[in-house]
Short mmCIF file of C-alpha atoms and ligand atoms in Angstrom, two decimals:
data_model
loop_
_atom_site.label_atom_id
_atom_site.label_comp_id
_atom_site.label_asym_id
_atom_site.label_seq_id
_atom_site.Cartn_x
_atom_site.Cartn_y
_atom_site.Cartn_z
CA MET A 1 26.71 -45.88 5.81
CA TYR A 2 22.96 -46.92 5.48
CA LEU A 3 22.27 -47.18 1.59
CA SER A 4 18.38 -47.17 0.09
CA ARG A 5 17.24 -50.12 -2.21
CA GLU A 6 18.22 -47.86 -5.30
CA GLU A 7 21.21 -46.56 -4.26
CA GLU A 8 22.39 -50.30 -3.34
CA GLU A 9 21.66 -51.15 -6.56
CA ILE A 10 23.95 -48.62 -8.47
CA TYR A 11 26.75 -49.87 -5.75
CA ARG A 12 26.37 -53.34 -7.19
CA GLY A 13 26.23 -51.74 -10.94
CA ASP A 14 22.74 -52.34 -12.27
CA LYS A 15 23.11 -48.84 -13.22
CA GLY A 16 26.60 -49.17 -15.31
CA GLU A 17 30.32 -48.51 -14.72
CA THR A 18 30.19 -45.23 -14.48
CA LEU A 19 27.15 -44.44 -11.57
CA ARG A 20 28.92 -47.77 -10.01
CA ARG A 21 32.69 -46.24 -9.73
CA MET A 22 30.76 -42.49 -8.58
CA MET A 23 28.91 -44.05 -5.84
CA GLU A 24 32.01 -46.02 -4.68
CA ILE A 25 33.74 -42.72 -4.24
CA LEU A 26 30.26 -41.33 -2.21
CA VAL A 27 30.20 -44.22 0.02
CA ALA A 28 34.87 -44.44 0.58
CA LEU A 29 33.93 -40.60 1.81
CA GLY A 30 30.82 -41.43 3.46
CA ASP A 31 32.54 -44.26 5.20
CA ILE A 32 36.07 -41.92 6.18
CA TYR A 33 34.21 -39.42 7.63
CA GLY A 34 31.73 -41.44 9.70
CA ALA A 35 28.75 -40.64 7.42
CA GLU A 36 25.04 -42.27 8.37
CA ARG A 37 24.32 -41.74 4.57
CA LEU A 38 23.74 -39.70 1.50
CA VAL A 39 21.88 -36.61 0.66
CA PRO A 40 20.37 -35.22 -2.64
CA ILE A 41 22.16 -31.92 -3.54
CA ARG A 42 20.68 -28.85 -5.38
CA SER A 43 23.76 -28.48 -7.39
CA ALA A 44 27.28 -29.76 -8.20
CA GLN A 45 30.61 -27.40 -9.12
CA ILE A 46 33.71 -29.15 -10.06
CA ALA A 47 36.96 -28.62 -9.53
CA GLY A 48 39.53 -30.37 -11.62
CA VAL A 49 39.14 -28.44 -15.17
CA SER A 50 42.57 -26.51 -15.69
CA TYR A 51 44.45 -28.99 -17.70
CA LYS A 52 47.51 -27.14 -16.33
CA ASN A 53 46.39 -28.87 -12.70
CA ILE A 54 44.82 -32.32 -13.76
CA GLY A 55 46.86 -32.81 -16.83
CA GLU A 56 46.69 -36.41 -19.02
CA ALA A 57 45.40 -39.20 -16.49
CA GLY A 58 42.80 -36.69 -14.52
CA LEU A 59 41.66 -35.87 -18.36
CA GLU A 60 41.30 -39.98 -19.38
CA TRP A 61 39.83 -40.49 -15.92
CA ILE A 62 36.65 -37.92 -17.21
CA SER A 63 36.72 -38.58 -20.53
CA ASP A 64 36.06 -42.78 -19.48
CA LEU A 65 33.18 -41.67 -17.57
CA GLN A 66 29.39 -42.40 -19.41
CA GLY A 67 26.15 -40.71 -18.61
CA ARG A 68 24.74 -37.60 -17.85
CA VAL A 69 24.61 -35.28 -14.49
CA VAL A 70 21.72 -35.42 -12.56
CA VAL A 71 21.56 -31.79 -10.70
CA PRO A 72 22.84 -28.37 -12.50
CA SER A 73 26.41 -28.65 -12.52
CA ILE A 74 28.85 -25.73 -13.52
CA LEU A 75 32.72 -26.08 -13.62
CA ASN A 76 35.76 -24.34 -11.96
CA PRO A 77 37.89 -22.22 -13.85
CA ALA A 78 40.02 -23.87 -16.07
CA GLY A 79 43.64 -22.67 -17.89
CA MET A 80 42.51 -20.27 -20.59
CA ASP A 81 39.89 -18.14 -22.21
CA LEU A 82 38.35 -20.21 -23.67
CA CYS A 83 38.23 -17.79 -27.00
CA ARG A 84 40.91 -15.66 -26.05
CA TRP A 85 43.67 -18.12 -25.71
CA MET A 86 46.12 -16.91 -27.80
CA GLU A 87 46.15 -13.44 -26.53
CA MET A 88 47.22 -14.72 -23.01
CA GLY A 89 49.99 -16.51 -24.93
CA ILE A 90 48.23 -19.85 -24.45
CA SER A 91 50.30 -23.09 -26.44
CA GLU A 92 48.32 -24.31 -29.29
CA GLU A 93 49.05 -27.83 -27.31
CA PHE A 94 47.92 -26.85 -24.21
CA ALA A 95 44.53 -25.35 -25.77
CA SER A 96 43.73 -28.39 -27.03
CA ARG A 97 44.19 -30.51 -24.21
CA GLN A 98 42.05 -27.82 -22.37
CA GLN A 99 39.35 -27.85 -25.22
CA ALA A 100 39.18 -31.78 -24.72
CA THR A 101 38.59 -31.55 -20.96
CA ILE A 102 36.15 -29.07 -21.33
CA GLU A 103 34.32 -31.38 -24.20
CA ALA A 104 34.50 -34.42 -21.62
CA TYR A 105 32.89 -31.93 -19.41
CA ARG A 106 30.01 -30.64 -21.91
CA LYS A 107 29.43 -34.85 -22.69
CA LEU A 108 28.84 -35.80 -19.16
CA GLY A 109 26.02 -32.89 -19.21
CA VAL A 110 27.66 -30.10 -17.10
CA THR A 111 27.37 -26.96 -17.82
CA ILE A 112 30.45 -25.17 -19.62
CA ASP A 113 30.89 -22.10 -17.36
CA CYS A 114 33.68 -21.93 -15.89
CA THR A 115 34.06 -19.77 -12.55
CA CYS A 116 34.54 -19.82 -8.88
CA THR A 117 31.51 -17.31 -8.57
CA PRO A 118 28.36 -19.23 -9.60
CA TYR A 119 26.41 -17.73 -6.78
CA GLN A 120 26.74 -14.04 -9.19
CA ILE A 121 24.85 -15.95 -12.17
CA TYR A 122 23.09 -18.08 -10.90
CA ASP A 123 19.86 -17.39 -8.68
CA ASP A 124 18.62 -21.06 -8.61
CA LEU A 125 21.87 -23.11 -7.65
CA ALA A 126 21.68 -22.76 -4.05
CA GLY A 127 19.13 -21.50 -1.33
CA GLN A 128 19.56 -21.39 2.68
CA GLY A 129 19.37 -24.86 4.15
CA ASP A 130 20.40 -26.84 0.97
CA HIS A 131 22.53 -29.34 0.85
CA LEU A 132 25.87 -28.74 -2.27
CA ALA A 133 28.81 -30.42 -3.28
CA TRP A 134 30.80 -27.41 -4.60
CA SER A 135 34.64 -27.68 -4.70
CA GLU A 136 36.19 -24.54 -5.77
CA SER A 137 36.92 -23.08 -1.80
CA SER A 138 36.38 -19.48 -1.76
CA ALA A 139 32.58 -21.07 -3.53
CA VAL A 140 32.28 -23.29 -0.70
CA SER A 141 32.67 -20.33 2.05
CA TYR A 142 30.86 -18.52 -0.10
CA ALA A 143 27.79 -21.00 0.05
CA ASN A 144 28.24 -21.95 3.57
CA SER A 145 28.46 -18.50 5.33
CA ILE A 146 26.52 -16.00 3.00
CA ILE A 147 24.07 -18.00 1.42
CA GLY A 148 23.98 -20.71 4.22
CA ALA A 149 23.70 -23.48 1.80
CA ARG A 150 25.58 -26.67 3.22
CA THR A 151 28.68 -27.87 1.15
CA ASN A 152 32.01 -30.01 2.21
CA ARG A 153 34.76 -28.74 0.39
CA GLU A 154 34.75 -31.25 -2.36
CA GLY A 155 37.50 -32.49 -4.51
CA GLY A 156 36.86 -32.45 -7.95
CA PRO A 157 36.31 -36.77 -8.30
CA SER A 158 33.61 -36.30 -5.38
CA ALA A 159 31.92 -33.34 -6.92
CA LEU A 160 31.61 -35.21 -10.16
CA ALA A 161 30.67 -38.37 -8.52
CA ALA A 162 28.04 -36.15 -6.81
CA ALA A 163 26.41 -34.47 -9.79
CA LEU A 164 26.02 -38.03 -11.33
CA VAL A 165 24.72 -39.22 -8.83
CA GLY A 166 22.38 -36.65 -7.49
CA LYS A 167 23.62 -37.00 -3.67
CA THR A 168 26.57 -36.48 -1.45
CA ALA A 169 27.07 -37.96 2.22
CA LEU A 170 26.34 -36.36 4.89
CA TYR A 171 28.72 -35.39 7.00
CA GLY A 172 31.23 -32.34 7.98
CA TYR A 173 29.54 -29.10 7.24
CA HIS A 174 25.87 -30.67 6.14
CA LEU A 175 25.26 -31.15 10.00
CA ASP A 176 24.15 -28.12 12.05
CA GLU A 177 27.22 -29.90 15.07
CA ASN A 178 29.87 -29.06 12.99
CA ARG A 179 28.74 -25.51 12.07
CA GLY A 180 29.30 -23.83 14.98
CA PRO A 181 31.85 -21.06 15.61
CA THR A 182 34.86 -21.80 17.14
CA HIS A 183 36.83 -18.36 17.56
CA SER A 184 35.34 -14.94 17.69
CA ILE A 185 37.20 -12.30 15.69
CA VAL A 186 36.33 -8.52 16.92
CA VAL A 187 37.88 -6.34 14.33
CA ASP A 188 38.70 -2.95 15.88
CA ALA A 189 39.44 -1.06 12.87
CA ASP A 190 37.14 0.25 9.67
CA LEU A 191 38.04 -1.25 6.63
CA GLN A 192 37.27 -1.45 2.86
CA GLY A 193 38.01 -3.64 -0.42
CA SER A 194 41.25 -5.58 0.10
CA ASP A 195 41.28 -4.79 3.56
CA PHE A 196 38.91 -7.44 4.01
CA GLY A 197 41.38 -9.71 1.26
CA ALA A 198 44.49 -9.38 4.33
CA LEU A 199 41.68 -9.25 7.24
CA GLY A 200 40.86 -13.23 5.73
CA PHE A 201 44.35 -13.55 5.36
CA LEU A 202 45.52 -13.03 8.89
CA ALA A 203 42.41 -14.50 10.44
CA GLY A 204 42.94 -18.34 8.28
CA GLY A 205 46.20 -18.41 9.68
CA ILE A 206 45.65 -18.12 12.73
CA VAL A 207 41.61 -19.92 12.77
CA LYS A 208 43.36 -22.79 10.29
CA ASP A 209 40.23 -24.98 10.01
CA GLY A 210 37.86 -23.32 12.47
CA VAL A 211 34.92 -21.31 11.81
CA PRO A 212 35.27 -17.58 13.17
CA GLN A 213 32.68 -15.45 14.34
CA PHE A 214 33.96 -11.87 13.25
CA ARG A 215 32.42 -8.68 14.90
CA LEU A 216 32.61 -5.88 12.36
CA ARG A 217 32.28 -2.12 12.85
CA ALA A 218 30.55 -1.99 9.50
CA THR A 219 28.64 -3.70 7.14
CA PRO A 220 30.47 -5.29 4.79
CA SER A 221 29.29 -5.80 0.95
CA GLN A 222 28.91 -8.73 -0.89
CA ASP A 223 31.68 -8.79 -2.80
CA GLU A 224 33.88 -7.64 0.83
CA LEU A 225 32.58 -10.74 2.29
CA LYS A 226 33.38 -12.45 -1.25
CA ALA A 227 37.07 -11.61 -0.57
CA LEU A 228 37.07 -12.63 3.35
CA GLY A 229 36.27 -15.95 2.80
CA ALA A 230 38.18 -16.42 -0.44
CA ALA A 231 41.33 -15.64 2.06
CA MET A 232 40.72 -17.37 4.55
CA ALA A 233 40.15 -20.51 2.46
CA ALA A 234 43.53 -20.19 1.36
CA SER A 235 45.91 -19.45 4.30
CA GLY A 236 43.43 -21.47 6.66
CA THR A 237 40.91 -24.52 5.25
CA VAL A 238 38.31 -21.72 6.38
CA ALA A 239 34.80 -22.90 5.17
CA LEU A 240 32.46 -21.11 6.85
CA TYR A 241 32.51 -18.23 9.52
CA TYR A 242 29.69 -15.57 10.58
CA VAL A 243 29.80 -11.84 10.85
CA GLU A 244 27.63 -9.79 13.09
CA ASP A 245 28.36 -5.92 13.39
CA PHE A 246 28.97 -4.10 16.69
CA SER A 247 25.49 -4.40 18.29
CA HIS A 248 25.42 -7.93 17.23
CA ARG A 249 23.14 -7.60 14.57
CA SER A 250 23.86 -10.35 11.95
CA VAL A 251 25.14 -10.11 8.44
CA THR A 252 25.23 -13.18 7.09
CA PRO A 253 22.88 -16.11 8.22
CA LYS A 254 23.67 -17.37 12.22
CA ALA A 255 25.06 -20.32 13.19
CA PRO A 256 22.99 -22.96 15.19
CA SER A 257 22.06 -21.88 18.02
CA GLY A 258 23.36 -23.03 21.94
CA LEU A 259 27.21 -22.61 19.62
CA GLU A 260 29.38 -20.15 21.45
CA PRO A 261 33.38 -20.10 20.04
CA GLY A 262 35.75 -21.02 22.56
CA GLN A 263 37.94 -18.22 21.77
CA THR A 264 38.23 -14.76 21.43
CA ILE A 265 40.79 -12.64 19.22
CA THR A 266 40.93 -8.63 18.66
CA LEU A 267 42.98 -7.79 15.53
CA ASN A 268 43.57 -3.93 14.75
CA ARG A 269 43.94 -1.45 12.00
CA LYS A 270 47.73 -2.33 12.56
CA GLU A 271 47.85 -5.51 12.19
CA ILE A 272 45.80 -5.36 8.86
CA GLU A 273 48.58 -2.45 7.57
CA GLU A 274 51.26 -5.08 8.55
CA VAL A 275 50.23 -7.50 5.54
CA TYR A 276 50.10 -4.93 3.20
CA GLU A 277 53.91 -3.79 4.03
CA LYS A 278 55.11 -7.66 4.26
CA TYR A 279 53.88 -8.12 0.70
CA PRO A 280 54.26 -4.74 -1.51
CA GLY A 281 53.69 -4.55 -4.85
CA SER A 282 55.86 -2.86 -5.96
CA GLY A 283 57.98 -4.03 -8.28
CA ALA A 284 55.04 -6.41 -10.29
CA ASP A 285 55.45 -6.62 -14.00
CA ILE A 286 51.65 -7.46 -14.33
CA VAL A 287 48.85 -6.53 -12.13
CA ALA A 288 45.55 -9.08 -11.79
CA LEU A 289 42.33 -8.49 -10.40
CA GLY A 290 39.37 -10.36 -9.85
CA CYS A 291 40.23 -13.52 -7.70
CA PRO A 292 37.05 -14.60 -7.13
CA HIS A 293 36.08 -13.65 -9.91
CA CYS A 294 34.87 -9.64 -10.32
CA SER A 295 31.27 -9.10 -9.53
CA ARG A 296 29.29 -6.36 -12.34
CA GLU A 297 29.93 -3.77 -9.31
CA GLU A 298 33.59 -4.74 -9.09
CA LEU A 299 33.73 -4.23 -13.33
CA LEU A 300 32.22 -0.93 -12.49
CA ALA A 301 34.62 0.64 -10.27
CA ILE A 302 37.29 -0.73 -12.49
CA ALA A 303 36.03 0.85 -15.14
CA ARG A 304 35.70 4.02 -13.54
CA LEU A 305 39.08 3.98 -12.67
CA LEU A 306 40.61 3.33 -16.12
CA GLU A 307 38.04 5.83 -18.16
CA GLY A 308 39.72 7.37 -20.39
CA LYS A 309 43.74 6.14 -19.49
CA LYS A 310 46.14 3.69 -20.69
CA VAL A 311 47.78 1.21 -18.78
CA GLN A 312 51.45 0.90 -18.99
CA LYS A 313 52.08 -2.89 -18.10
CA GLU A 314 49.35 -6.18 -18.19
CA LEU A 315 46.59 -5.62 -16.44
CA TRP A 316 44.07 -8.95 -16.41
CA VAL A 317 40.99 -8.91 -14.94
CA CYS A 318 39.21 -11.90 -14.69
CA THR A 319 35.74 -12.61 -14.08
CA ALA A 320 32.75 -14.69 -15.22
CA ARG A 321 31.47 -15.06 -18.72
CA LYS A 322 28.21 -14.60 -18.29
CA ILE A 323 28.83 -11.21 -16.00
CA ARG A 324 31.49 -10.10 -19.20
CA GLU A 325 28.63 -10.28 -21.78
CA LYS A 326 25.90 -8.54 -19.49
CA CYS A 327 28.23 -5.66 -19.08
CA PRO A 328 29.76 -4.99 -22.84
CA ASP A 329 30.38 -1.37 -21.83
CA LEU A 330 31.65 -1.49 -19.26
CA VAL A 331 34.43 -4.09 -20.71
CA ALA A 332 34.72 -1.90 -23.52
CA THR A 333 35.81 0.87 -21.33
CA ILE A 334 38.35 -0.99 -19.32
CA GLU A 335 39.54 -3.20 -22.52
CA ALA A 336 40.09 0.88 -24.09
CA SER A 337 42.58 0.93 -21.77
CA GLY A 338 44.36 -1.39 -23.20
CA ALA A 339 43.75 -4.14 -20.08
CA ARG A 340 42.08 -6.80 -20.68
CA VAL A 341 38.84 -8.71 -19.55
CA PHE A 342 39.80 -12.62 -19.43
CA CYS A 343 37.08 -15.40 -18.82
CA ASP A 344 36.58 -19.04 -18.27
CA THR A 345 39.89 -18.58 -16.44
CA CYS A 346 42.34 -17.02 -13.53
CA MET A 347 45.26 -15.77 -12.56
CA VAL A 348 46.39 -18.91 -10.48
CA VAL A 349 44.85 -21.89 -12.43
CA SER A 350 45.94 -20.54 -15.48
CA PRO A 351 49.81 -21.49 -16.98
CA ALA A 352 49.69 -17.73 -18.63
CA THR A 353 51.48 -16.37 -15.71
CA GLU A 354 54.73 -18.45 -15.06
CA GLY A 355 55.97 -15.97 -17.68
CA PHE A 356 55.68 -12.99 -15.06
CA ARG A 357 58.16 -12.52 -12.09
CA LYS A 358 55.62 -10.26 -9.88
CA MET A 359 52.36 -9.44 -10.21
CA MET A 360 50.23 -7.09 -8.13
CA VAL A 361 46.81 -8.24 -7.17
CA ASN A 362 43.99 -7.02 -4.52
CA SER A 363 43.04 -10.51 -3.33
CA GLY A 364 44.74 -11.93 -0.13
CA LYS A 365 43.40 -15.56 -1.73
CA ALA A 366 45.69 -14.90 -4.57
CA LEU A 367 48.60 -13.28 -2.53
CA VAL A 368 48.38 -16.71 -0.97
CA TYR A 369 48.33 -19.34 -3.95
CA LEU A 370 50.56 -17.51 -6.54
CA PRO A 371 54.05 -18.12 -5.47
CA GLY A 372 53.04 -21.66 -5.01
CA LEU A 373 50.24 -22.99 -7.79
CA GLY A 374 51.50 -19.73 -10.18
CA GLY A 375 55.21 -19.56 -10.00
CA VAL A 376 55.23 -15.75 -9.68
CA GLN A 377 56.11 -13.56 -6.37
CA ALA A 378 52.99 -11.69 -5.38
CA GLY A 379 52.02 -8.49 -3.14
CA LEU A 380 48.65 -6.88 -2.12
CA GLY A 381 47.52 -3.17 -2.77
CA SER A 382 43.50 -1.98 -3.13
CA THR A 383 42.20 -2.18 -6.55
CA GLU A 384 43.07 2.25 -6.85
CA GLU A 385 46.72 1.21 -6.06
CA CYS A 386 46.26 -1.74 -8.22
CA ILE A 387 45.05 0.45 -11.06
CA ASP A 388 47.71 2.52 -10.40
CA ALA A 389 50.23 0.34 -10.77
CA ALA A 390 49.00 -0.45 -14.23
CA LEU A 391 49.22 3.21 -14.69
CA GLY A 392 52.64 3.63 -14.41
CA ARG A 393 51.53 5.66 -11.75
CA ARG A 394 53.63 3.86 -8.65
FE1 F3S B 401 38.54 -18.12 -8.24
FE2 F3S B 401 41.32 -18.78 -9.51
FE3 F3S B 401 40.63 -16.96 -7.48
S1 F3S B 401 39.83 -20.17 -8.85
S2 F3S B 401 39.17 -17.99 -5.87
S3 F3S B 401 39.69 -16.25 -9.11
S4 F3S B 401 42.16 -18.74 -7.21
#
C-alpha cells in the first residue's frame, strides 16, 4: 500500500509508539484487502466499549495507548448506564472496570457518548460522500445507506487506530465499485414499525454480505430505515442497502450508476408474519425497546402508549444520553409508568439481562443477538404489542 512521507514517518515510529502501532493496524488491513492508500476520515465511532465484551485484556490494551484522537470520535454502547448502573443490577466490580474503560477512552480525547445512533445526536459526524471509520453494524449501515457516507464495518481497534491517525485504508465500501446492488428485493406488502425489523431479519438471511436494493410500497420513516438496516446487519452482514418506492423514486441515496442487481427476490406479507409467528413474545419476563437506540420520535410514541398506566413487568427503554437529556418530559412520562429509560448501554451488550429468561423486543437485530450475546431467549412484536406485554395485557 502506498504511504505518503508523513505516513511513512508514523509507520517507522518517528511520531511515537502509539501512532506506530495504530499505523501498523491500518497498513495490515490495507494490505489484506488490497487498499491502494489511506484516506482521511471525518469521524470515528468506536466499538469495544462494554467491559462484558472486551474484558481485562481489552481494557489493558486501550489504557496502554498515548496521545489524542485527531477527528471527532464517539463510542459504542457500554455495558451499563454510566449513572444508573445500580438500578440495572450491575455489580460494583463490573461498574468499576467499565468506568476504567470509559476513562481510558476519555484520556485519548474520545467524546463520551456511548451510542449506536451517533447520527441522531450529532449532525456534523457524517455527510454524503464522507469517509468514516465506524464500528457498530447498524450505525455503519445507516451511514452508508441513509447518509450516503462511506465506511467499512470497523473492529474496535481499527476504528480507534483510524481515530488516532485520522485516516483509514481505502477499500471495501469506500470505493464505488463495491457499492453496487447485488439483489433486488420487491416487498409486496404494506409495512410499518417493527415490520421493518422482520423484513431486515429475512433479507439479511437471504443476501448475507450482499447489497440489497428494496422496492417498497410506501416511504419508510428514518426510524424504520434504521430498524431495517440494523436487522440485516445482524441476520446477515449487510453494510449498505438502497430503497426506492414502487414508482422507482429513490428513498435513500442512489447506487453508483451502471451497477445493476443480479437477482430479484419477492417477499410478501405472509413471510413477514411468519417471523412474528416463529418468534412470539409470549412468556417474556422482560420487555426492552431501543435497539438501535431510540430517537426522540420513538420516545414520544412510547410515552403516549404508557401515559397514565403502570407496567407489570420490567420495561427497559434504551437511548443515547443526549436524547434523554433533550426530552425530560417524555422520559418522566415513561418512568412514571414504572418503565426505565437507560442510557449509554443496551439490552445486548449489558450483562444486566443475564438474569432474565425471555425478552420481548420490537427489533429484528435484538431478536438475532439476544440468545447468543445476551444469554436470553427473544420474541418479536410491534412497539404496541411490547407495551401491552409490559402492562400485563398479553
Ligand atoms: Fe445498538 Fe445494542 Fe442494538 S448497540 S443496535 S442497541 S444491539
